[in-house]
Tab-separated table of C-alpha atoms and ligand atoms in Angstrom:
chain	number	residue	atom	x	y	z
A	1	MET	CA	-117.847	24.924	-172.943
A	2	VAL	CA	-120.086	22.169	-171.838
A	3	PRO	CA	-120.350	19.599	-174.572
A	4	GLU	CA	-123.930	19.123	-176.724
A	5	ILE	CA	-123.732	15.217	-175.868
A	6	PHE	CA	-121.240	14.073	-172.790
A	7	ILE	CA	-120.101	10.758	-174.867
A	8	PRO	CA	-117.969	10.341	-177.532
A	9	PHE	CA	-120.580	6.715	-178.918
A	10	HIS	CA	-120.018	4.508	-181.590
A	11	PRO	CA	-121.927	3.050	-183.652
A	12	GLU	CA	-120.812	-0.609	-183.123
A	13	ASP	CA	-121.683	-0.117	-179.749
A	14	GLN	CA	-125.230	0.285	-180.577
A	15	ARG	CA	-128.015	-2.815	-179.116
A	16	PRO	CA	-130.515	-3.840	-180.901
A	17	ARG	CA	-133.014	-2.867	-177.916
A	18	ASN	CA	-132.755	0.440	-175.918
A	19	GLY	CA	-129.842	1.421	-173.764
A	20	TYR	CA	-129.608	0.249	-170.167
A	21	PHE	CA	-128.877	2.953	-167.241
A	22	ILE	CA	-127.340	1.405	-164.899
A	23	ILE	CA	-126.529	3.618	-161.555
A	24	LEU	CA	-123.784	2.789	-158.785
A	25	SER	CA	-124.272	4.221	-155.950
A	26	GLY	CA	-122.791	4.128	-151.621
A	27	PRO	CA	-121.373	6.397	-150.372
A	28	SER	CA	-118.116	8.442	-150.650
A	29	GLY	CA	-115.741	6.480	-150.487
A	30	VAL	CA	-117.001	2.928	-150.308
A	31	GLY	CA	-115.015	2.769	-153.973
A	32	LYS	CA	-117.638	3.969	-156.642
A	33	ASN	CA	-114.793	5.078	-159.305
A	34	THR	CA	-111.798	2.156	-158.413
A	35	LEU	CA	-114.686	-0.472	-159.259
A	36	LEU	CA	-116.225	1.263	-162.405
A	37	ASN	CA	-112.117	1.973	-163.662
A	38	ARG	CA	-111.211	-1.421	-163.277
A	39	VAL	CA	-114.385	-3.322	-164.701
A	40	LEU	CA	-114.881	-0.910	-167.440
A	41	GLN	CA	-111.305	-1.487	-168.978
A	42	ASP	CA	-112.866	-5.154	-169.186
A	43	LEU	CA	-116.296	-4.421	-170.407
A	44	SER	CA	-116.715	-3.398	-173.759
A	45	GLY	CA	-119.704	-1.286	-175.514
A	46	VAL	CA	-120.659	0.187	-171.916
A	47	TYR	CA	-119.903	3.938	-171.322
A	48	TYR	CA	-119.256	5.595	-168.125
A	49	MET	CA	-121.570	8.458	-168.442
A	50	PRO	CA	-120.198	12.312	-166.809
A	51	SER	CA	-121.721	13.749	-163.708
A	52	ALA	CA	-121.244	17.629	-164.046
A	53	THR	CA	-119.403	19.014	-161.097
A	54	THR	CA	-119.400	22.523	-159.534
A	55	ARG	CA	-116.138	20.667	-156.787
A	56	PRO	CA	-112.713	21.215	-157.371
A	57	MET	CA	-111.402	18.706	-159.739
A	58	ARG	CA	-108.971	15.934	-157.456
A	59	PRO	CA	-105.131	15.254	-158.094
A	60	GLY	CA	-106.210	12.705	-160.797
A	61	GLU	CA	-108.762	13.461	-162.590
A	62	SER	CA	-109.427	15.408	-165.749
A	63	GLN	CA	-111.845	16.604	-167.496
A	64	LEU	CA	-114.981	13.894	-167.502
A	65	ASN	CA	-112.938	11.747	-165.880
A	66	PRO	CA	-114.712	11.276	-163.830
A	67	TYR	CA	-116.471	14.081	-163.800
A	68	ALA	CA	-117.615	17.013	-166.383
A	69	PHE	CA	-116.092	20.243	-164.290
A	70	VAL	CA	-117.802	23.450	-164.997
A	71	SER	CA	-118.023	26.600	-163.246
A	72	THR	CA	-121.258	27.501	-160.829
A	73	GLU	CA	-122.287	29.484	-163.376
A	74	GLU	CA	-122.846	27.674	-166.547
A	75	PHE	CA	-123.733	24.786	-164.323
A	76	GLU	CA	-126.644	27.914	-163.012
A	77	ALA	CA	-126.994	28.100	-166.751
A	78	MET	CA	-127.530	24.764	-167.854
A	79	ILE	CA	-130.436	23.831	-164.759
A	80	GLU	CA	-132.299	27.485	-166.182
A	81	GLN	CA	-131.977	25.271	-169.328
A	82	GLY	CA	-133.020	22.757	-168.449
A	83	GLN	CA	-130.101	19.917	-169.283
A	84	PHE	CA	-129.918	18.454	-165.959
A	85	LEU	CA	-132.316	15.237	-164.945
A	86	GLU	CA	-131.766	15.954	-161.699
A	87	TRP	CA	-129.588	18.202	-159.892
A	88	LYS	CA	-127.948	17.959	-156.049
A	89	LYS	CA	-126.201	19.916	-154.020
A	90	ILE	CA	-124.149	17.835	-151.972
A	91	HIS	CA	-121.240	17.078	-149.513
A	92	THR	CA	-119.617	21.328	-148.826
A	93	ASN	CA	-122.188	22.526	-151.391
A	94	ALA	CA	-120.958	22.009	-154.660
A	95	TYR	CA	-123.461	21.101	-157.756
A	96	TYR	CA	-123.543	17.576	-159.118
A	97	GLY	CA	-126.156	16.685	-161.938
A	98	THR	CA	-127.322	14.559	-164.670
A	99	HIS	CA	-127.263	15.550	-168.178
A	100	LEU	CA	-129.959	14.619	-169.541
A	101	PRO	CA	-129.919	14.485	-173.534
A	102	THR	CA	-127.032	12.359	-172.973
A	103	ILE	CA	-128.765	9.836	-171.247
A	104	ARG	CA	-132.548	10.261	-173.849
A	105	TYR	CA	-130.008	9.668	-176.971
A	106	ALA	CA	-128.416	7.173	-175.324
A	107	ILE	CA	-131.734	5.191	-174.632
A	108	ASP	CA	-132.712	5.800	-177.709
A	109	ASN	CA	-130.290	4.967	-179.772
A	110	GLY	CA	-129.453	1.351	-177.779
A	111	TYR	CA	-126.485	2.636	-176.116
A	112	ASP	CA	-125.398	0.941	-172.624
A	113	ILE	CA	-124.329	3.703	-170.203
A	114	ILE	CA	-123.387	3.449	-166.726
A	115	THR	CA	-122.832	5.659	-163.322
A	116	ASP	CA	-122.568	6.636	-160.130
A	117	MET	CA	-125.340	9.217	-158.001
A	118	ASP	CA	-126.086	9.661	-155.050
A	119	VAL	CA	-129.917	8.119	-153.520
A	120	LEU	CA	-131.960	10.961	-154.169
A	121	GLY	CA	-130.744	11.006	-157.324
A	122	CYS	CA	-131.062	7.688	-157.902
A	123	ALA	CA	-134.525	8.184	-156.838
A	124	ASP	CA	-135.100	10.623	-159.380
A	125	ALA	CA	-133.437	8.692	-162.656
A	126	MET	CA	-135.832	5.988	-161.197
A	127	GLU	CA	-139.016	7.787	-161.288
A	128	ALA	CA	-137.958	9.410	-164.673
A	129	PHE	CA	-136.531	5.940	-166.436
A	130	PRO	CA	-137.915	3.319	-164.309
A	131	GLN	CA	-138.118	1.199	-167.752
A	132	HIS	CA	-134.663	1.526	-168.707
A	133	ILE	CA	-132.893	2.231	-165.339
A	134	ARG	CA	-131.142	-0.924	-163.435
A	135	THR	CA	-129.193	-0.390	-159.503
A	136	ILE	CA	-126.910	-1.146	-158.072
A	137	PHE	CA	-124.970	-0.176	-154.323
A	138	ILE	CA	-121.995	-0.238	-152.929
A	139	THR	CA	-121.456	-1.109	-149.403
A	140	PRO	CA	-118.452	-0.394	-146.662
A	141	PRO	CA	-117.477	-3.598	-144.622
A	142	SER	CA	-117.737	-0.969	-141.824
A	143	ILE	CA	-117.667	2.479	-140.972
A	144	ALA	CA	-113.940	2.487	-139.914
A	145	GLU	CA	-113.118	1.257	-142.681
A	146	LEU	CA	-114.866	3.770	-144.987
A	147	SER	CA	-113.230	6.703	-142.457
A	148	HIS	CA	-109.817	4.756	-143.554
A	149	ARG	CA	-110.814	4.818	-147.546
A	150	LEU	CA	-111.880	9.085	-147.125
A	151	TYR	CA	-108.930	9.578	-144.707
A	152	GLY	CA	-106.339	7.549	-147.698
A	153	ARG	CA	-108.064	9.665	-150.505
A	154	ASP	CA	-108.343	13.282	-148.734
A	155	SER	CA	-106.283	15.141	-146.531
A	156	ASP	CA	-109.096	17.537	-145.289
A	157	PRO	CA	-110.643	16.563	-142.283
A	158	VAL	CA	-113.606	19.043	-143.231
A	159	ASN	CA	-113.976	17.031	-146.618
A	160	ILE	CA	-114.165	13.991	-144.431
A	161	GLU	CA	-116.370	14.415	-141.590
A	162	GLN	CA	-119.304	16.030	-144.385
A	163	ARG	CA	-118.963	12.446	-146.220
A	164	LEU	CA	-118.992	10.304	-143.506
A	165	SER	CA	-122.203	12.232	-141.668
A	166	ARG	CA	-123.919	11.285	-145.301
A	167	ALA	CA	-122.565	8.290	-145.176
A	168	GLU	CA	-125.507	7.218	-142.845
A	169	LEU	CA	-128.324	8.702	-145.253
A	170	GLU	CA	-126.801	6.641	-147.822
A	171	LEU	CA	-127.042	3.458	-146.296
A	172	LYS	CA	-130.166	3.505	-145.697
A	173	TYR	CA	-131.476	3.397	-148.762
A	174	GLN	CA	-129.279	-0.131	-150.235
A	175	ASP	CA	-132.853	-1.875	-150.027
A	176	LYS	CA	-134.455	-0.397	-152.521
A	177	TYR	CA	-131.458	-1.732	-155.321
A	178	ASP	CA	-131.233	-4.253	-157.816
A	179	TYR	CA	-128.272	-5.451	-156.436
A	180	LEU	CA	-126.021	-4.985	-153.081
A	181	ILE	CA	-121.816	-5.419	-153.478
A	182	VAL	CA	-120.174	-5.465	-150.181
A	183	ASN	CA	-116.867	-3.349	-151.432
A	184	ASP	CA	-114.755	-5.445	-148.911
A	185	ASP	CA	-111.802	-6.873	-151.223
A	186	LEU	CA	-111.568	-5.453	-154.073
A	187	ASP	CA	-110.811	-8.085	-156.342
A	188	GLN	CA	-113.413	-9.815	-155.343
A	189	SER	CA	-116.269	-6.586	-156.334
A	190	ALA	CA	-114.549	-6.096	-159.472
A	191	GLU	CA	-115.506	-9.402	-160.848
A	192	GLU	CA	-118.986	-9.626	-158.835
A	193	LEU	CA	-119.920	-5.737	-160.241
A	194	LYS	CA	-118.236	-6.903	-163.724
A	195	GLU	CA	-120.896	-10.020	-164.034
A	196	ILE	CA	-123.642	-8.311	-162.680
A	197	ILE	CA	-122.626	-4.956	-165.698
A	198	GLN	CA	-123.117	-8.260	-167.579
A	199	LYS	CA	-125.969	-9.814	-166.719
A	200	ILE	CA	-128.101	-6.781	-167.068
A	201	ILE	CA	-126.626	-5.713	-170.409
A	202	LEU	CA	-127.343	-9.680	-171.815
A	203	SER	CA	-130.857	-9.400	-170.194
B	301	ADP	P1	-115.840	6.727	-154.720
B	301	ADP	O1	-116.267	6.927	-155.624
B	301	ADP	O2	-117.247	5.636	-154.160
B	301	ADP	O3	-116.410	8.251	-153.406
B	301	ADP	P2	-113.155	6.279	-154.548
B	301	ADP	O4	-113.219	5.015	-155.502
B	301	ADP	O5	-112.458	7.064	-155.156
B	301	ADP	O6	-114.730	5.692	-153.915
B	301	ADP	O7	-112.495	4.967	-153.202
B	301	ADP	C1	-112.173	5.787	-152.166
B	301	ADP	C2	-110.436	5.514	-151.718
B	301	ADP	O8	-111.082	3.938	-151.365
B	301	ADP	C3	-109.476	4.668	-152.702
B	301	ADP	O9	-108.306	5.734	-151.878
B	301	ADP	C4	-109.601	3.524	-153.195
B	301	ADP	O10	-108.183	3.782	-153.456
B	301	ADP	C5	-109.844	2.799	-151.857
B	301	ADP	N1	-110.882	1.980	-152.043
B	301	ADP	C6	-111.756	1.535	-152.900
B	301	ADP	N2	-112.007	0.331	-152.579
B	301	ADP	C7	-110.867	-0.229	-152.383
B	301	ADP	C8	-111.691	-1.648	-150.944
B	301	ADP	N3	-112.025	-2.521	-151.934
B	301	ADP	N4	-109.942	-1.679	-150.461
B	301	ADP	C9	-109.650	-0.865	-149.801
B	301	ADP	N5	-109.323	0.285	-150.362
B	301	ADP	C10	-110.567	0.546	-151.277
B	302	5GP	P1	-117.526	13.467	-154.524
B	302	5GP	O1	-116.936	12.436	-156.231
B	302	5GP	O2	-116.818	13.878	-154.598
B	302	5GP	O3	-116.989	12.775	-153.403
B	302	5GP	O4	-119.329	12.907	-154.059
B	302	5GP	C1	-119.596	13.072	-154.909
B	302	5GP	C2	-121.733	12.436	-154.329
B	302	5GP	O5	-122.084	12.535	-155.309
B	302	5GP	C3	-120.902	10.853	-153.984
B	302	5GP	O6	-122.217	10.161	-153.448
B	302	5GP	C4	-121.927	10.502	-155.839
B	302	5GP	O7	-122.800	8.873	-155.638
B	302	5GP	C5	-122.818	12.068	-155.702
B	302	5GP	N1	-122.963	12.164	-157.385
B	302	5GP	C6	-121.909	12.381	-158.475
B	302	5GP	N2	-122.567	12.957	-159.134
B	302	5GP	C7	-124.108	12.706	-159.482
B	302	5GP	C8	-125.066	13.280	-159.667
B	302	5GP	O8	-124.692	13.152	-160.870
B	302	5GP	N3	-125.951	13.651	-160.048
B	302	5GP	C9	-126.741	12.689	-158.576
B	302	5GP	N4	-127.696	13.457	-157.337
B	302	5GP	N5	-125.338	12.649	-157.339
B	302	5GP	C10	-124.074	12.320	-158.051
């Protein structure tokens, strides 16, 4: 069953302004989810926004962490019902999409949310909510290091090569983002990300 709103918001986290929709992009394997998991533990009142996807869960993942895992039939029904702000087929033809009712609810009710999205989805989101979106690009110290991280995470070389070839496209968009972090040292990058998010939500 696909939930109506993907996030269990708590009224005490409501801000007296519209919510911010913070988007993190960067090639697959650069460390977006690792960084987000670390930083969100230290930040109260900022919610992770799960996308929906049809790709299989990896070990260590669970429902809504980091995705709402749905079947292709469910995803296609959601497309028909206009439930996505944007959706894309990425990598192995899996669908990924951002749930529009959850985002509208968060922005309208003063909840700050953060998600990760590919560069094309981020461009669509910026067009839809230009005033409420802030964007952060995470870049690897080198392609060799990105490859090393992908091989450390996944054992299927086809999956990895798909992600590496897409990285080229993703990296071309980095100048369009509000903030840029080179994820070399994890502790330092997590600190930078935390500071950026704090700056955004206090602005
Ligand atoms: P993404 O969400 O961008 O696809 P992940 O967060 O899954 O990437 O990270 C991919 C792999 O790289 C994971 O195994 C993670 O532990 C590792 N990783 C992330 N950041 C760093 C870093 N700064 N240094 C070394 N390894 C890292
Ligand atoms: P994976 O998690 O399968 O390694 O990679 C998923 C890729 O899809 C990442 O680049 C991630 O940023 C992107 N992604 C995740 N959710 C969405 C979404 O809702 N929309 C779009 N356009 N991209 C997404």
